[in-house]
Every structure is written in structure tokens, then in C-alpha cells.
Coordinates of C-alpha atoms in Angstrom, one line a residue:
X1 CA -179.7 -41.6 -89.4
X2 CA -177.6 -39.7 -91.8
X3 CA -179.3 -37.8 -94.7
X4 CA -177.5 -36.8 -98.1
X5 CA -178.4 -33.6 -100.3
X6 CA -177.2 -33.4 -103.7
X7 CA -177.0 -30.6 -105.9
X8 CA -177.3 -31.9 -109.5
X9 CA -174.5 -31.2 -112.3
X10 CA -176.1 -29.6 -114.6
X11 CA -174.7 -26.6 -116.8
X12 CA -176.3 -24.4 -119.4
X13 CA -173.6 -21.7 -120.2
X14 CA -175.9 -19.1 -118.4
X15 CA -175.7 -18.2 -114.8
X16 CA -172.1 -19.8 -114.8
X17 CA -170.5 -17.4 -116.4
X18 CA -170.4 -14.9 -113.5
X19 CA -169.0 -17.7 -111.1
X20 CA -170.1 -20.2 -108.9
X21 CA -173.4 -19.8 -106.7
X22 CA -173.5 -21.4 -103.3
X23 CA -176.9 -23.5 -103.5
X24 CA -178.6 -22.0 -100.6
X25 CA -181.3 -24.5 -100.9
X26 CA -178.8 -27.0 -99.1
X27 CA -178.1 -24.2 -96.4
X28 CA -181.6 -23.9 -95.5
X29 CA -182.7 -27.4 -95.3
X30 CA -179.6 -28.4 -93.3
X31 CA -180.6 -25.9 -90.9
X32 CA -184.1 -27.0 -90.8
X33 CA -183.0 -30.6 -90.4
X34 CA -180.1 -29.7 -87.8
X35 CA -182.5 -27.4 -85.7
X36 CA -185.0 -30.6 -85.4
X37 CA -182.2 -32.6 -84.1
X38 CA -181.0 -34.2 -87.3
X39 CA -177.1 -33.4 -87.1
X40 CA -175.6 -36.2 -89.5
X41 CA -176.1 -34.0 -92.9
X42 CA -173.6 -34.5 -96.0
X43 CA -173.4 -32.2 -98.9
X44 CA -172.6 -32.9 -102.4
X45 CA -172.0 -30.2 -105.0
X46 CA -172.0 -32.1 -108.1
X47 CA -172.7 -28.9 -110.2
X48 CA -169.8 -26.7 -108.7
X49 CA -167.2 -29.7 -108.4
X50 CA -168.3 -30.9 -111.8
X51 CA -168.9 -34.5 -110.9
X52 CA -169.0 -37.5 -113.1
X53 CA -171.8 -40.0 -112.4
X54 CA -169.0 -42.3 -111.2
X55 CA -167.8 -39.5 -108.5
X56 CA -171.6 -38.9 -107.6
X57 CA -171.8 -42.7 -107.3
X58 CA -168.6 -42.9 -105.0
X59 CA -169.7 -40.0 -102.8
X60 CA -173.2 -41.8 -101.9
X61 CA -171.2 -45.1 -101.4
X62 CA -168.7 -43.7 -99.1
X63 CA -171.0 -41.5 -97.2
X64 CA -173.3 -44.5 -96.4
X65 CA -176.8 -42.6 -96.2
X66 CA -180.2 -43.7 -95.2
X67 CA -181.9 -40.5 -97.1
X68 CA -180.6 -39.0 -100.5
X69 CA -182.3 -35.8 -101.3
X70 CA -182.1 -33.7 -104.6
X71 CA -183.3 -30.6 -105.9
X72 CA -183.8 -29.3 -109.2
X73 CA -185.4 -26.5 -111.5
X74 CA -186.9 -27.7 -114.9
X75 CA -183.6 -27.8 -116.8
X76 CA -181.6 -29.9 -114.0
X77 CA -184.5 -32.3 -113.5
X78 CA -183.0 -34.9 -115.6
X79 CA -179.9 -34.8 -113.9
X80 CA -181.5 -34.9 -110.4
X81 CA -183.5 -38.1 -111.4
X82 CA -180.4 -39.6 -112.8
X83 CA -178.4 -38.9 -109.4
X84 CA -181.3 -40.3 -107.2
X85 CA -181.3 -43.5 -109.7
X86 CA -177.7 -43.9 -108.4
X87 CA -178.3 -43.7 -105.2
X88 CA -180.8 -46.6 -105.7
X89 CA -178.3 -48.6 -107.4
X90 CA -175.8 -48.1 -104.5
X91 CA -178.0 -49.2 -102.3
X92 CA -181.8 -49.9 -102.8
X93 CA -182.8 -49.1 -99.0
X94 CA -181.8 -45.6 -99.4
X95 CA -185.2 -43.5 -99.4
X96 CA -184.6 -41.1 -102.4
X97 CA -186.4 -37.4 -102.4
X98 CA -186.7 -35.2 -104.8
X99 CA -187.6 -31.6 -104.3
X100 CA -188.0 -28.2 -106.2
X101 CA -190.5 -26.0 -108.2
X102 CA -190.5 -28.6 -111.3
X103 CA -191.3 -31.8 -109.3
X104 CA -193.7 -29.6 -107.3
X105 CA -195.9 -29.2 -110.0
X106 CA -194.8 -32.2 -112.3
X107 CA -194.8 -34.6 -109.7
X108 CA -197.2 -37.2 -111.8
X109 CA -194.2 -37.0 -114.7
X110 CA -191.4 -37.0 -112.2
X111 CA -192.7 -40.1 -110.8
X112 CA -193.4 -41.6 -113.8
X113 CA -190.3 -41.6 -115.6
X114 CA -188.3 -41.7 -112.2
X115 CA -190.1 -44.5 -110.6
X116 CA -186.9 -45.3 -108.3
X117 CA -187.8 -41.7 -106.9
X118 CA -189.7 -42.9 -103.5
X119 CA -191.2 -39.5 -102.4
X120 CA -191.5 -35.9 -104.4
X121 CA -191.7 -33.1 -101.8
X122 CA -194.0 -30.3 -103.2
X123 CA -193.6 -27.0 -101.8
X124 CA -191.3 -25.3 -99.1
X125 CA -188.9 -28.0 -98.3
X126 CA -188.2 -27.1 -94.6
X127 CA -191.1 -28.3 -92.6
X128 CA -192.2 -30.8 -95.2
X129 CA -188.8 -32.6 -95.3
X130 CA -188.1 -32.5 -91.0
X131 CA -191.4 -34.3 -91.0
X132 CA -190.3 -37.0 -94.0
X133 CA -187.0 -37.6 -92.3
X134 CA -188.8 -38.0 -88.6
X135 CA -191.1 -40.5 -90.3
X136 CA -188.5 -42.4 -91.8
X137 CA -186.2 -42.4 -88.7
X138 CA -189.4 -43.5 -86.6
X139 CA -189.9 -46.5 -88.9
X140 CA -193.3 -44.9 -90.1
X141 CA -192.4 -44.9 -93.8
X142 CA -194.2 -45.7 -95.8
X143 CA -197.1 -47.3 -94.2
X144 CA -197.8 -43.2 -92.8
X145 CA -196.8 -41.2 -96.0
X146 CA -200.5 -40.0 -96.4
X147 CA -200.7 -38.5 -93.1
X148 CA -197.6 -36.1 -94.1
X149 CA -198.5 -33.5 -95.7
X150 CA -197.0 -31.8 -99.2
X151 CA -195.6 -34.8 -100.6
X152 CA -196.3 -37.2 -103.7
X153 CA -195.4 -40.9 -103.6
X154 CA -196.3 -44.2 -105.0
X155 CA -199.0 -46.4 -103.4
X156 CA -200.7 -49.6 -104.8
X157 CA -199.3 -49.0 -108.0
X158 CA -200.5 -45.5 -108.2
X159 CA -199.5 -42.2 -107.8
X160 CA -200.8 -40.0 -105.4
X161 CA -200.5 -37.0 -103.2
X162 CA -201.0 -36.2 -99.6
X163 CA -202.6 -32.7 -98.6
X164 CA -200.8 -29.7 -99.1
X165 CA -198.8 -28.3 -96.4
X166 CA -199.0 -24.9 -94.9
X167 CA -196.2 -22.3 -96.1
X168 CA -193.6 -21.7 -93.4
X169 CA -195.6 -18.8 -91.1
X170 CA -192.6 -17.5 -89.4
X171 CA -189.6 -17.1 -91.7
X172 CA -187.4 -15.8 -89.4
X173 CA -187.5 -19.1 -87.5
X174 CA -185.6 -20.4 -90.6
X175 CA -181.9 -20.6 -89.7
X176 CA -179.4 -21.6 -92.5
X177 CA -176.7 -23.6 -91.7
X178 CA -173.9 -22.2 -93.9
X179 CA -171.3 -23.9 -93.0
X180 CA -172.4 -27.2 -95.1
X181 CA -171.3 -25.3 -98.1
X182 CA -167.5 -25.1 -99.4
X183 CA -167.0 -21.5 -99.6
X184 CA -163.9 -21.2 -101.0
X185 CA -165.3 -22.7 -104.2
X186 CA -168.2 -19.6 -104.7
X187 CA -166.7 -17.0 -106.5
X188 CA -168.3 -14.0 -108.1
X189 CA -166.1 -13.3 -111.0
X190 CA -167.0 -9.7 -111.6
X191 CA -165.9 -8.7 -108.1
X192 CA -163.3 -11.9 -107.8
X193 CA -164.7 -12.4 -104.1
X194 CA -167.0 -14.9 -102.6
X195 CA -170.8 -14.3 -103.0
X196 CA -174.1 -15.5 -101.2
X197 CA -177.8 -15.5 -102.3
X198 CA -179.8 -14.9 -99.1
X199 CA -183.8 -13.8 -99.4
X200 CA -185.6 -11.5 -97.7
X201 CA -188.9 -12.9 -98.7
X202 CA -191.1 -15.5 -100.2
X203 CA -193.7 -14.9 -102.8
X204 CA -195.0 -12.6 -104.7
X205 CA -198.3 -10.6 -104.7
X206 CA -198.1 -10.3 -108.5
X207 CA -199.3 -12.7 -111.2
X208 CA -197.2 -12.7 -114.2
X209 CA -198.7 -15.2 -116.8
X210 CA -195.0 -16.1 -117.5
X211 CA -193.9 -16.9 -114.0
X212 CA -194.4 -19.5 -111.3
X213 CA -193.2 -17.6 -107.9
X214 CA -196.2 -16.2 -106.8
X215 CA -198.1 -20.3 -107.4
X216 CA -195.1 -21.8 -105.8
X217 CA -194.9 -19.9 -102.5
X218 CA -198.6 -19.5 -102.3
X219 CA -198.7 -16.4 -100.1
X220 CA -196.5 -13.4 -99.9
X221 CA -194.4 -13.3 -96.5
X222 CA -191.3 -11.2 -95.6
X223 CA -188.8 -11.3 -93.0
X224 CA -187.5 -8.8 -90.5
X225 CA -184.9 -6.7 -92.1
X226 CA -182.7 -6.9 -89.0
X227 CA -182.7 -10.4 -89.0
X228 CA -181.8 -10.4 -93.1
X229 CA -178.9 -8.1 -91.9
X230 CA -177.9 -10.5 -88.9
X231 CA -177.6 -13.5 -91.6
X232 CA -175.5 -11.2 -94.1
X233 CA -173.4 -10.2 -91.2
X234 CA -172.7 -14.1 -90.3
X235 CA -171.8 -14.7 -94.0
X236 CA -169.5 -11.8 -94.3
X237 CA -167.8 -12.1 -90.6
X238 CA -167.8 -15.9 -90.9
X239 CA -167.3 -16.9 -94.3
X240 CA -165.6 -13.8 -95.9
X241 CA -168.6 -13.0 -98.3
X242 CA -168.0 -9.7 -100.0
X243 CA -171.1 -9.8 -102.4
X244 CA -174.6 -10.9 -102.1
X245 CA -177.4 -10.9 -104.6
X246 CA -181.1 -11.3 -103.0
X247 CA -182.8 -14.3 -104.0
X248 CA -186.1 -12.5 -104.1
X249 CA -187.9 -11.9 -107.7
X250 CA -188.6 -8.4 -106.3
X251 CA -187.4 -7.4 -103.2
X252 CA -188.4 -3.8 -103.4
X253 CA -192.0 -4.6 -103.6
X254 CA -192.3 -3.6 -99.7
X255 CA -191.1 -0.4 -99.9
X256 CA -191.1 0.2 -96.3
X257 CA -189.1 -3.0 -95.3
X258 CA -186.6 -2.7 -98.1
X259 CA -185.8 0.8 -96.7
X260 CA -185.7 -0.5 -93.2
X261 CA -183.4 -3.2 -94.8
X262 CA -181.0 -0.6 -96.3
X263 CA -180.8 1.7 -93.2
X264 CA -179.8 -1.4 -91.0
X265 CA -176.8 -2.2 -93.5
X266 CA -175.5 1.4 -93.0
X267 CA -176.3 1.6 -89.2
X268 CA -173.6 -1.6 -89.0
X269 CA -171.3 -0.3 -91.3
X270 CA -171.6 -3.5 -94.0
X271 CA -172.4 -0.8 -96.7
X272 CA -168.7 -0.1 -96.1
X273 CA -167.8 -3.8 -96.7
X274 CA -170.1 -5.5 -99.1
X275 CA -171.7 -5.0 -102.4
X276 CA -174.8 -6.3 -103.4
X277 CA -177.5 -6.9 -106.5
X278 CA -181.0 -7.2 -107.0
X279 CA -183.6 -8.1 -109.6
X280 CA -186.4 -5.5 -109.5
X281 CA -189.4 -3.9 -111.4
X282 CA -189.5 -0.6 -113.3
X283 CA -192.2 1.0 -111.6
X284 CA -190.4 0.5 -108.2
X285 CA -187.6 2.6 -109.1
X286 CA -190.0 5.4 -110.6
X287 CA -191.6 5.3 -107.3
X288 CA -188.3 5.4 -105.4
X289 CA -186.7 8.2 -107.6
X290 CA -186.0 10.4 -104.2
X291 CA -184.3 7.5 -102.2
X292 CA -182.0 5.8 -104.8
X293 CA -179.2 7.5 -103.4
X294 CA -180.0 5.9 -100.1
X295 CA -179.7 2.3 -101.9
X296 CA -176.9 3.2 -103.5
X297 CA -175.0 4.0 -99.7
X298 CA -176.5 1.2 -98.7
X299 CA -174.2 -0.9 -101.1
X300 CA -176.4 -1.7 -103.9
X301 CA -174.2 -1.8 -107.0
X302 CA -176.1 -3.8 -109.4
X303 CA -179.8 -3.5 -110.6
X304 CA -181.3 -5.9 -113.0
X305 CA -184.5 -4.7 -114.3
X306 CA -187.4 -6.7 -116.1
X307 CA -188.0 -4.7 -119.1
X308 CA -188.5 -8.0 -121.0
X309 CA -189.2 -6.4 -124.4
X310 CA -188.9 -3.5 -126.9
X311 CA -192.6 -4.1 -128.3
X312 CA -195.5 -2.9 -126.0
X313 CA -197.4 -5.8 -127.5
X314 CA -194.9 -8.2 -126.0
X315 CA -195.1 -6.6 -122.7
X316 CA -199.1 -6.8 -122.4
X317 CA -198.6 -10.4 -123.4
X318 CA -196.6 -11.1 -120.5
X319 CA -198.9 -8.9 -118.4
X320 CA -196.3 -6.0 -117.7
X321 CA -197.9 -3.1 -117.0
X322 CA -195.1 -0.6 -117.8
X323 CA -194.6 1.6 -120.5
X324 CA -191.4 1.8 -122.9
X325 CA -190.9 5.4 -121.8
X326 CA -190.5 3.9 -118.2
X327 CA -188.3 1.7 -118.8
X328 CA -186.0 4.3 -120.4
X329 CA -186.3 6.7 -117.4
X330 CA -186.0 4.1 -114.7
X331 CA -182.5 3.2 -116.4
X332 CA -181.4 7.0 -116.5
X333 CA -182.3 7.4 -112.6
X334 CA -180.4 4.5 -111.6
X335 CA -177.4 5.5 -113.6
X336 CA -177.7 8.8 -112.1
X337 CA -177.8 7.3 -108.7
X338 CA -174.5 5.5 -109.3
X339 CA -175.9 1.8 -109.7
X340 CA -174.9 -0.3 -112.5
X341 CA -178.2 -1.1 -114.2
X342 CA -179.1 -4.6 -116.4
X343 CA -181.8 -4.4 -119.0
X344 CA -183.6 -7.9 -119.6
X345 CA -185.0 -8.5 -122.7
X346 CA -187.0 -12.1 -123.3
X347 CA -186.5 -13.0 -126.9
X348 CA -187.7 -16.1 -129.1
X349 CA -191.2 -16.0 -129.1
X350 CA -193.5 -17.3 -131.9
X351 CA -193.8 -13.9 -133.4
X352 CA -190.6 -12.9 -133.0
X353 CA -188.8 -11.5 -136.5
X354 CA -185.1 -10.4 -137.3
X355 CA -186.9 -6.6 -137.3
X356 CA -188.2 -7.2 -133.8
X357 CA -184.7 -8.4 -132.3
X358 CA -183.2 -5.4 -134.0
X359 CA -185.8 -3.4 -132.4
X360 CA -184.3 -4.7 -128.9
X361 CA -181.0 -3.7 -130.0
X362 CA -181.9 -0.5 -130.7
X363 CA -183.5 0.0 -127.6
X364 CA -180.9 -1.3 -125.3
X365 CA -178.5 1.5 -127.1
X366 CA -180.9 4.5 -126.8
X367 CA -182.0 3.7 -123.0
X368 CA -178.2 3.5 -122.2
X369 CA -178.0 0.4 -119.3
X370 CA -174.7 -0.5 -118.6
X371 CA -175.4 -4.1 -119.2
X372 CA -178.1 -6.1 -121.5
X373 CA -179.4 -9.4 -121.3
X374 CA -181.1 -11.4 -123.9
X375 CA -182.5 -14.5 -122.8
X376 CA -185.0 -16.7 -124.5
X377 CA -188.1 -17.4 -123.9
X378 CA -188.5 -20.5 -121.7
X379 CA -192.0 -21.4 -121.2
X380 CA -192.2 -23.3 -117.9
X381 CA -194.9 -26.0 -118.5
X382 CA -196.5 -25.1 -114.9
X383 CA -197.3 -21.4 -116.1
X384 CA -200.7 -19.5 -117.1
X385 CA -198.5 -18.4 -120.2
X386 CA -197.4 -22.1 -121.5
X387 CA -201.3 -22.9 -121.3
X388 CA -202.1 -20.4 -123.4
X389 CA -199.4 -21.1 -126.1
X390 CA -198.6 -25.2 -125.6
X391 CA -200.1 -25.6 -129.1
X392 CA -197.1 -23.7 -130.3
X393 CA -194.5 -25.9 -128.3
X394 CA -192.7 -28.8 -129.7
X395 CA -189.8 -29.2 -127.4
X396 CA -190.6 -31.2 -124.3
X397 CA -186.7 -31.8 -123.6
X398 CA -186.5 -30.0 -120.1
X399 CA -182.8 -30.1 -120.4
X400 CA -183.0 -27.2 -122.7
X401 CA -185.6 -25.2 -120.8
X402 CA -182.5 -22.9 -119.7
X403 CA -183.0 -19.5 -120.8
X404 CA -180.4 -19.7 -123.6
X405 CA -182.0 -22.4 -125.8
X406 CA -184.5 -21.1 -128.3
X407 CA -187.1 -23.6 -127.3
X408 CA -189.9 -21.7 -129.2
X409 CA -189.6 -21.8 -133.2
X410 CA -190.7 -18.2 -134.6
X411 CA -192.6 -18.5 -137.8
X412 CA -190.2 -16.3 -139.6
X413 CA -187.1 -17.8 -138.7
X414 CA -185.0 -20.7 -137.9
X415 CA -183.6 -21.5 -134.5
X416 CA -180.3 -21.0 -135.8
X417 CA -180.8 -17.7 -137.1
X418 CA -182.3 -16.6 -133.9
X419 CA -179.6 -17.4 -132.2
X420 CA -177.1 -15.9 -134.3
X421 CA -179.1 -12.5 -134.2
X422 CA -178.9 -12.7 -130.7
X423 CA -175.2 -13.1 -130.4
X424 CA -175.4 -10.2 -132.7
X425 CA -176.9 -8.1 -130.3
X426 CA -174.6 -9.2 -127.8
X427 CA -171.3 -8.4 -129.8
X428 CA -172.4 -5.2 -131.1
X429 CA -173.4 -3.8 -127.4
X430 CA -170.6 -5.0 -125.8
X431 CA -168.0 -3.9 -128.1
X432 CA -169.3 -0.3 -127.8
X433 CA -169.4 -0.5 -124.3
X434 CA -165.7 -2.1 -123.6
X435 CA -164.4 0.4 -126.1
X436 CA -166.5 3.9 -125.4
X437 CA -168.2 3.3 -122.0
X438 CA -166.5 0.8 -119.4
X439 CA -162.8 2.1 -119.5
X440 CA -164.3 5.9 -118.8
X441 CA -167.3 5.3 -116.6
X442 CA -166.1 7.2 -113.9
X443 CA -163.9 5.9 -110.9
X444 CA -164.4 3.9 -107.7
X445 CA -166.7 1.0 -107.2
X446 CA -169.0 1.4 -110.5
X447 CA -165.7 1.2 -113.0
X448 CA -164.8 -1.5 -111.0
X449 CA -167.6 -3.4 -111.4
X450 CA -168.3 -2.9 -114.8
X451 CA -164.6 -3.7 -115.9
X452 CA -165.3 -7.0 -113.9
X453 CA -168.6 -7.7 -115.8
X454 CA -166.5 -7.2 -119.0
X455 CA -164.0 -9.6 -117.7
X456 CA -166.3 -12.4 -116.8
X457 CA -168.1 -12.3 -120.1
X458 CA -164.9 -12.5 -122.0
X459 CA -163.8 -15.5 -120.0
X460 CA -166.7 -17.4 -120.7
X461 CA -166.8 -16.1 -124.4
X462 CA -163.2 -17.3 -125.0
X463 CA -163.9 -20.8 -123.0
X464 CA -167.1 -21.2 -125.7
X465 CA -169.0 -21.2 -122.6
X466 CA -171.4 -18.4 -123.1
X467 CA -174.9 -19.3 -124.3
X468 CA -173.2 -23.3 -124.5
X469 CA -172.0 -22.0 -128.2
X470 CA -169.4 -24.6 -127.9
X471 CA -171.8 -27.2 -127.7
X472 CA -173.9 -26.7 -130.2
X473 CA -171.5 -25.4 -132.8
X474 CA -172.1 -21.7 -133.3
X475 CA -168.7 -19.8 -134.4
X476 CA -170.6 -17.0 -136.3
X477 CA -173.0 -15.9 -138.6
X478 CA -171.7 -18.3 -141.0
X479 CA -172.3 -21.6 -139.0
X480 CA -176.1 -20.1 -138.3
X481 CA -177.5 -23.0 -140.4
X482 CA -175.6 -25.6 -138.9
X483 CA -176.0 -24.8 -135.2
X484 CA -177.4 -28.4 -133.6
X485 CA -179.4 -27.9 -130.0
X486 CA -179.2 -31.5 -129.6
X487 CA -183.1 -31.7 -128.7
X488 CA -184.3 -35.2 -127.3
X489 CA -187.8 -35.5 -129.4
X490 CA -188.4 -38.5 -127.7
X491 CA -189.1 -36.3 -124.6
X492 CA -192.7 -35.9 -124.0
X493 CA -195.0 -33.7 -121.4
X494 CA -197.8 -34.8 -119.0
X495 CA -199.9 -32.3 -118.1
X496 CA -199.1 -30.0 -115.3
X497 CA -200.7 -31.6 -112.1
X498 CA -201.5 -28.7 -110.4
X499 CA -205.5 -29.6 -109.5
X500 CA -204.4 -29.2 -105.6
X501 CA -201.9 -26.5 -106.4
X502 CA -204.2 -23.5 -107.8
X503 CA -202.8 -20.1 -106.4
X504 CA -205.2 -18.6 -104.3
X505 CA -203.6 -15.1 -105.9
X506 CA -205.0 -16.2 -109.2
X507 CA -208.2 -17.0 -107.5
X508 CA -208.2 -13.4 -106.1
X509 CA -207.9 -11.9 -109.7
X510 CA -210.4 -13.9 -111.2
X511 CA -213.0 -13.3 -108.2
X512 CA -212.4 -9.7 -108.2
X513 CA -212.9 -9.3 -111.9
X514 CA -216.3 -11.4 -111.5
X515 CA -217.4 -9.2 -108.5
X516 CA -216.4 -6.1 -110.6
X517 CA -218.3 -7.2 -113.7
X518 CA -221.5 -7.9 -111.3
X519 CA -221.2 -4.9 -109.7
X520 CA -220.7 -6.7 -106.4
X521 CA -218.7 -4.2 -103.8
X522 CA -216.5 -6.1 -101.0
X523 CA -217.1 -5.1 -97.0
X524 CA -213.5 -5.0 -97.2
X525 CA -210.9 -2.9 -99.0
X526 CA -209.9 -4.9 -102.0
X527 CA -206.9 -6.3 -102.9
X528 CA -205.4 -4.8 -106.2
X529 CA -203.9 -7.8 -108.0
X530 CA -201.3 -6.5 -110.2
X531 CA -198.6 -7.9 -112.4
X532 CA -194.9 -7.9 -111.8
X533 CA -193.3 -4.7 -113.5
X534 CA -196.6 -3.1 -113.1
X535 CA -198.6 -0.8 -110.8
X536 CA -197.6 2.7 -110.1
X537 CA -197.8 2.7 -106.3
X538 CA -196.6 0.8 -103.2
X539 CA -198.6 -2.7 -102.4
X540 CA -201.0 -2.2 -99.8
X541 CA -199.4 -1.5 -96.5
X542 CA -201.4 -4.0 -94.9
X543 CA -200.7 -6.7 -97.4
X544 CA -197.1 -5.7 -97.4
X545 CA -196.9 -6.6 -93.9
X546 CA -199.3 -9.8 -93.9
X547 CA -202.5 -8.7 -92.5
X548 CA -204.9 -11.5 -92.2
X549 CA -207.7 -9.5 -94.0
X550 CA -205.4 -8.6 -96.9
X551 CA -202.9 -11.8 -96.8
X552 CA -203.1 -14.2 -100.0
X553 CA -205.4 -17.0 -98.8
X554 CA -203.4 -20.4 -98.3
X555 CA -203.1 -22.5 -101.3
X556 CA -200.2 -24.5 -102.3
X557 CA -195.8 -22.8 -103.5
X558 CA -193.2 -21.2 -106.8
X559 CA -190.1 -20.4 -107.5
X560 CA -188.1 -23.8 -106.8
X561 CA -188.6 -23.3 -103.3
X562 CA -186.4 -21.5 -100.4
X563 CA -183.4 -19.7 -101.7
X564 CA -182.5 -21.5 -104.5
X565 CA -179.3 -22.0 -106.2
X566 CA -179.1 -18.9 -108.6
X567 CA -179.7 -20.9 -111.3
X568 CA -179.4 -20.5 -114.0
X569 CA -181.3 -20.1 -111.6
X570 CA -180.9 -16.5 -110.6
X571 CA -178.9 -15.6 -112.8
X572 CA -178.8 -15.9 -116.3
X573 CA -176.7 -15.0 -119.5
X574 CA -175.4 -12.2 -118.8
X575 CA -171.9 -11.1 -118.1
X576 CA -172.7 -10.0 -114.3
X577 CA -175.4 -12.1 -113.0
X578 CA -178.2 -11.5 -115.0
X579 CA -180.8 -12.8 -112.8
X580 CA -183.3 -15.4 -114.8
X581 CA -186.7 -15.2 -114.0
X582 CA -188.4 -17.8 -111.9
X583 CA -186.8 -21.5 -111.8
X584 CA -183.9 -19.8 -111.6
X585 CA -184.9 -18.4 -108.2
X586 CA -186.4 -21.2 -106.5
X587 CA -184.0 -21.9 -103.6
X588 CA -183.5 -23.0 -100.6
X589 CA -186.5 -24.7 -99.7
X590 CA -186.8 -26.8 -102.7

């Protein structure tokens, strides 16, 4: 039984500007398969190697696989579908498998537009894929398909889905096979070294309206910090990884575990050998003011903050329980601790204007972050915010749902003008940094890191890859009216098929509201479901440790599954590694 995994060849001018990202999903799935006795696995990284369709066809033909699987976040779904179509063209007997966050929620659409796909894995892929492979190996596919939990497929001319599979309860039992990756290809440009993307936890106890992390992963689970450091130590010693980014959306949510993680890195001396970065929320930084020096001592060099918007009304729309003053303070605290800080802004909503975009620039200058990233609002079709705003969405070409393309058209401006003003923000911000900040940003690692970020930024700019500017035909303000985003207007959308995938976190939140309105007092301590970026306290200790009475109940998962690729995934259009929300974080278990 030979299994071939394909990472689709998708590029957007976002994540790639900081380097090539190792597709961790392949390592985690390969590890699970090998643990189950399936050792004959081939991995094709079409993205990193920029493989053409003919080269993908040749790789599949040479491998002669029985099963071909691909993962996809929303913008890469068409590339993944095409790769699996090529597999069927090579050999119709190949069982084609699609995984990832987009297919998880949109399986009806995926199986309708790509009927050559035999099965969609809905949720964390490790256990589901092993069960599927075992059924194929034992000759029980497709007749026993309905007995395999967590999949969708064609049956009697209809698209059906089996019962949702349980989430992986023991994350520490998952052993990634990092050896399947071509490590000489994965370089982080700012530090000129190999990079990895391990994860510490899956899921999120918060319920941002623009995010699907909490829906996809369903319940929040965290690994033993020592096990995470074991993995990082292996990556360093065996594969010469010198920089890593935690794939978690908010790794500091569980303060106790995160502190243990930092202390373990220090105890093993890895803090002297590796640097690393995270994406986290403003309120966690405010909470951890006194221990930020510990984080820096552990090797943390880069923190990307989801400040999201300069206008408070936008923060309210995104359900971000934070205030403008908090953003400014958190940035100062990180810089004072010697940590490079990046501020993220979401732009391109329907009410965006030239004035609001200018406001984000003024805020970026006033707050003083080392790096700033302006991401185009991308309405994931399976989020609550999309449902609330779907009457304003007119582009359903998912290939462009990549954080750098204006999907929404502001009422007061054209998309070309929106892009132009965002580029103006970038030009002005980084010009000041290049001339007056980075060259004199102290000495040592922090200064070297910032200069490396500037190098990555300039390299992508000269190559016209940043924000895909070369492809859309943007050369400056004089071309803003001629920009062509090449939208495929023939693309339409089917409603997200999430009948059996309603997040329990959402149920809990609504239930708490109803209980409060009715005056009902629960017998057990209530679980306060806050939102990403919000809350002034640490999450409940019982919830953070997964105690049964406080854990988010089981329901179906969210970011792409596993340890994702950093997609654009995890990183977005900033010079260093700007963590893009969500799909970009969908990782390994796709």
C-alpha cells in the first residue's frame, strides 16, 4: 500500500516573502500512518518546488500510489482539486482524498465541483486518514465508507457524510515524521536559516466571528510542554532548524503551560541555539507584563499582535474585546523587553475609506511597532461574520481569498484605490523604519532580525512578488485604475454545509446568554466564553488544563487541521512572517 501526499502549488505573494514554509501537515499525517504500520509514503511539495501540472503528473506516475491525498486552505482548494484530478488521469483506480479546513466545511461544494475526489476528510486528519487507509488496504472501501467517521463521499449519486469523528484526545501520542520533508528547501529569509512550524495546542476557547479555528478544532487541547520541547530539540539536532514559529493561534492562552514551555527551553539550553516567534493577543501581553523578560530569555524574538483595526468600531465588529490604548501599551511592553513586535491591521471592509486607511497608518506610527502588516479582509465562507455580511460579498473565486486581494469592495472606493492606499501605508512605514529605525535598533539579535526582515521585504518588492503586485499590474499610484485582480466571475458558492459541524463553543456561548437572560444559575462554575484578543484574565485553570467539567463539549474542527503549512497560511504579507489569521494556520491534521 503506497500513499502519496501532495502539497498544492499555490502562491499569493503573502507568506512566501519570508521564505519557504515546511508543510507540517504532511509530517504529522506521515507520522500517524507509519505508527499504524503504513511505511510506504511519498511526499510531493509542489508549492516549494513550484511544480507544473506536467511535473506533478510525472511524480504521481513514477510513484504508482494506491492513494493520493492533498490538503488545502481556502485559497489553495482549486490547486488541490486539480492535483487530485491529475492523479485520476494517471490511474483511475487511485483513491483520491481531500483534506483541510475548506473541504471540512464545504465538502458539498468540493465534491460537486470536483467529482473525481473520492473522499473528503472532515477535521483532524491523523486518526481519520489511518482508518480510511486501513479500509482501502483491507478491501473494505467503498462499501464500508459509512462506518468510517469523519468523511464525506459520493454514494448512489448523492453526497453523504458519515458521523463526525472524535477529536484526537492525546496530542502527545502524535509523532510527526519530520524526515519526510526536504529540509534544505525550507529557509527563513530574515535569519537565513531553516524554519519549522510545530504546534503546542489545538483549538481555541474563544469565538471570534471572523475566525474558524474554534469551529474546526472543536475543543481546546494542549500538549505537555516537555513533549513540545522534545520535538523542537529533535528539529534542531536532526534537521538543523534554527528558527521556529508556534502554529498555535494564541499559544499564550494557557499562561501556566506557556511558562513551562519557556522554562524547558531554557533548562535545555535551546534558548541559546534557536529563536522563535508567535502570534498572540494584546490582553495576554498586558497580563504577562512582569514575565516578558522570561519569554525573551527563552528565545522569543518576534510577537505578532492581532491589533486588527485602528477604529474601535472595527474591533467591535470582530468581537475583539480590546481597546486602542491597550494595543499601544502592549507594543511598548514588548519592545521594552527586547522583543520585535508586529502590529496587524485588517483592512478592506465595506465601510473602508481613504480616511480610515490613513488612520491605520497614523496608529502604526504612533504605536511604534517594529513591523506592521495590513491584511485584506478575507471572508472565510464558513465563519459567522461571513453569514452576517454575505449580501455584501460578490467575489466567490476562492483562489483570491488570500489576505492580499481585496475580496470586499468598499462602498467609497474601488479595489485598485484600496490596494494603492495599502501600498502607500507600507511604503511610508518601512521607509521610515529603514532610514531611521532598523540601522540603529541596538545590537545583537534584535537588530540582526529587523535587518533580516527588511531584506526579505526588499527582496519580494524587487521581484514583484509582494502582494502579487506583478501579476495584478500594480506599479504605483499611476496604475491604480488599471489594476486587474483577474477574478473568475463564473465561480459561485454553495451554502457552507455545517449542519453536523456546529461548534460546541458557539452553543455554549449562546446557552450562557440565554441562561443569563432567564436568570438561571448553573450548578457548576460558568465558563465565560470570551473572544480572541479579549478578556483581562487568564483562562480558567480547569478549562486550560482540559478538566472534564469545563472542556468545550465535543462537536466537529478549525484551522485546516494539524500543523498546517503556514500558509499564507500562518504567515501573511509582512516582511517577516506576518501570521495570517486562520486558514493560514490550518496545519498538520488536514
